[in-house]
């Protein structure tokens, strides 16, 4: 039987995502009520600029005082779509203290302070849900936290940032320039308020931290994630990738060590073969592979950014939290019981594609090969092209610890015959 007293939702932030949450809550109110078993209403919307026209949001719901809104005491669910660390963190903890559960899309905050937010939620008997924080509309957090809770996850790898995938895709397929593609991604509502978070991979690293923490039941913070952005990927890198039958993607990779005693999390551009399913992920789509002991390999794919797709994930969480409240229950809290340490990037085993500009004279190839051998790095292929007394040497290695690979590059840079290291890129997905 439908409860008549409505559940009340407070919306913090009415930008790209918040405005879509408000729109869907209004236009689909009857369906949401039927699914929850009680009406759900927008009880207040905290904004920074109250004069802005917000179609569909009744003016009497708008406030600039987010703190007063979360302190009201009659709010069931606070939806935080402001972004950033403060005031979002204080507003969320204040919401818990005043009897509300929280749905957030804020990966930056969750990667930095997830543990203390979970603790605050638990202390006050409230829910903390954040499906929208990783891979936009794609159901990924809930499958990891709930559907796969009976399995052992060994690896999570994928494309988790829509903006950078959009830019790399445009650079690859239409030869578009970096800035032009970034402007387009921003106009489409994919980029963060400061797009440095996207292109320097802070956003993807935050998502990797969240995914690794949930997948391996441990605590992984943003600072634990090795991070390289995509601002230095050039048209020449794409040309090299093409020669290898590859493309370039910004990948997030979280792995359990072979001995099971530690985990790693990293985000960096990488070459992947065109035959790999991740190579065909276009525009702002995301895709994530999860490898679990019993389930095998699972792939999650869909829109990774944008107002409406992200609002879908937020509203799914709102429904889940409302259902929990009607049942006087809460969903899963933090699961970090394994306390596995996070190893450094140097211990990750990977492959490098290295382009060197070298002197075109006898013995250079042998000299270069010796440096690889001295670092215990085995060479897979070498290609050399001469040009006016200089040559370009492209070396692809076999798998080796990242520390050995970067040590090799450092030593190569010191050789007189190596004029420069034109590009270094990891090769994944083979
Ligand atoms: N845009 C996406 O595709 C997407 C996808 C997934 C997650 N997210 C996350 O969702 C959150 C919101 O993203 P967005 O794209 O909607 O950003 P946005 O910049 O479009 O919207 C944020 C809004 O919050 C408002 N705001 C800031 N401080 C406030 C305050 N103290 N009180 C009231 N309002 C305040 C801003 O004025 C702005 O309108 C971020 O955490 C972001 O990382 C965004
Ligand atoms: N800026 C983010 C939004 C989705 O989290 C992205 O481009 O993926
Ligand atoms: Na998601």
PDB file of C-alpha atoms in Angstrom, residues 131-132 134-140 143 157-163 165-166 190 207 249 277-278 280-289 298-313:
ATOM      1  CA  UNK A 131      26.524   5.427  -8.189  1.00  0.00           C
ATOM      2  CA  UNK A 132      26.899   8.610 -10.254  1.00  0.00           C
ATOM      3  CA  UNK A 134      31.985   6.534 -11.170  1.00  0.00           C
ATOM      4  CA  UNK A 135      31.238   5.959 -14.856  1.00  0.00           C
ATOM      5  CA  UNK A 136      28.129   8.183 -14.972  1.00  0.00           C
ATOM      6  CA  UNK A 137      24.968   6.285 -15.868  1.00  0.00           C
ATOM      7  CA  UNK A 138      26.644   2.866 -15.902  1.00  0.00           C
ATOM      8  CA  UNK A 139      25.548   0.698 -12.977  1.00  0.00           C
ATOM      9  CA  UNK A 140      28.965  -0.162 -11.563  1.00  0.00           C
ATOM     10  CA  UNK A 143      27.145  -4.330  -8.949  1.00  0.00           C
ATOM     11  CA  UNK A 157      40.278  -1.929 -15.928  1.00  0.00           C
ATOM     12  CA  UNK A 158      38.570   0.621 -18.084  1.00  0.00           C
ATOM     13  CA  UNK A 159      37.824   4.054 -19.412  1.00  0.00           C
ATOM     14  CA  UNK A 160      36.265   6.074 -16.602  1.00  0.00           C
ATOM     15  CA  UNK A 161      36.504   9.670 -17.809  1.00  0.00           C
ATOM     16  CA  UNK A 162      34.143  10.840 -20.535  1.00  0.00           C
ATOM     17  CA  UNK A 163      35.842  14.159 -21.285  1.00  0.00           C
ATOM     18  CA  UNK A 165      37.797   9.817 -24.008  1.00  0.00           C
ATOM     19  CA  UNK A 166      35.884  12.393 -26.045  1.00  0.00           C
ATOM     20  CA  UNK A 190      31.022  16.427 -19.653  1.00  0.00           C
ATOM     21  CA  UNK A 207      37.350   6.993  -9.655  1.00  0.00           C
ATOM     22  CA  UNK A 249      43.001   5.536 -24.378  1.00  0.00           C
ATOM     23  CA  UNK A 277      36.726  -3.828 -27.007  1.00  0.00           C
ATOM     24  CA  UNK A 278      37.982  -0.685 -25.216  1.00  0.00           C
ATOM     25  CA  UNK A 280      35.921   1.075 -29.917  1.00  0.00           C
ATOM     26  CA  UNK A 281      34.605   3.096 -26.943  1.00  0.00           C
ATOM     27  CA  UNK A 282      33.812   6.445 -28.587  1.00  0.00           C
ATOM     28  CA  UNK A 283      32.968   9.977 -27.499  1.00  0.00           C
ATOM     29  CA  UNK A 284      32.078  10.353 -23.785  1.00  0.00           C
ATOM     30  CA  UNK A 285      31.207   6.679 -23.324  1.00  0.00           C
ATOM     31  CA  UNK A 286      32.920   4.717 -20.566  1.00  0.00           C
ATOM     32  CA  UNK A 287      33.592   0.982 -20.348  1.00  0.00           C
ATOM     33  CA  UNK A 288      34.929  -1.038 -17.458  1.00  0.00           C
ATOM     34  CA  UNK A 289      36.111  -4.658 -17.366  1.00  0.00           C
ATOM     35  CA  UNK A 298      32.375  -8.805 -17.032  1.00  0.00           C
ATOM     36  CA  UNK A 299      32.111  -5.653 -19.099  1.00  0.00           C
ATOM     37  CA  UNK A 300      30.095  -2.559 -18.145  1.00  0.00           C
ATOM     38  CA  UNK A 301      29.496  -0.015 -20.895  1.00  0.00           C
ATOM     39  CA  UNK A 302      27.467   3.165 -21.331  1.00  0.00           C
ATOM     40  CA  UNK A 303      27.369   6.952 -21.117  1.00  0.00           C
ATOM     41  CA  UNK A 304      30.047   8.062 -18.657  1.00  0.00           C
ATOM     42  CA  UNK A 305      29.179  11.746 -18.351  1.00  0.00           C
ATOM     43  CA  UNK A 306      26.521  14.358 -19.110  1.00  0.00           C
ATOM     44  CA  UNK A 307      23.610  15.794 -17.145  1.00  0.00           C
ATOM     45  CA  UNK A 308      20.855  13.382 -18.008  1.00  0.00           C
ATOM     46  CA  UNK A 309      22.859  10.101 -17.847  1.00  0.00           C
ATOM     47  CA  UNK A 310      24.365  11.135 -14.512  1.00  0.00           C
ATOM     48  CA  UNK A 311      20.936  12.110 -13.181  1.00  0.00           C
ATOM     49  CA  UNK A 312      19.752   8.582 -14.031  1.00  0.00           C
ATOM     50  CA  UNK A 313      22.353   7.143 -11.650  1.00  0.00           C
TER      51      UNK A 313
END
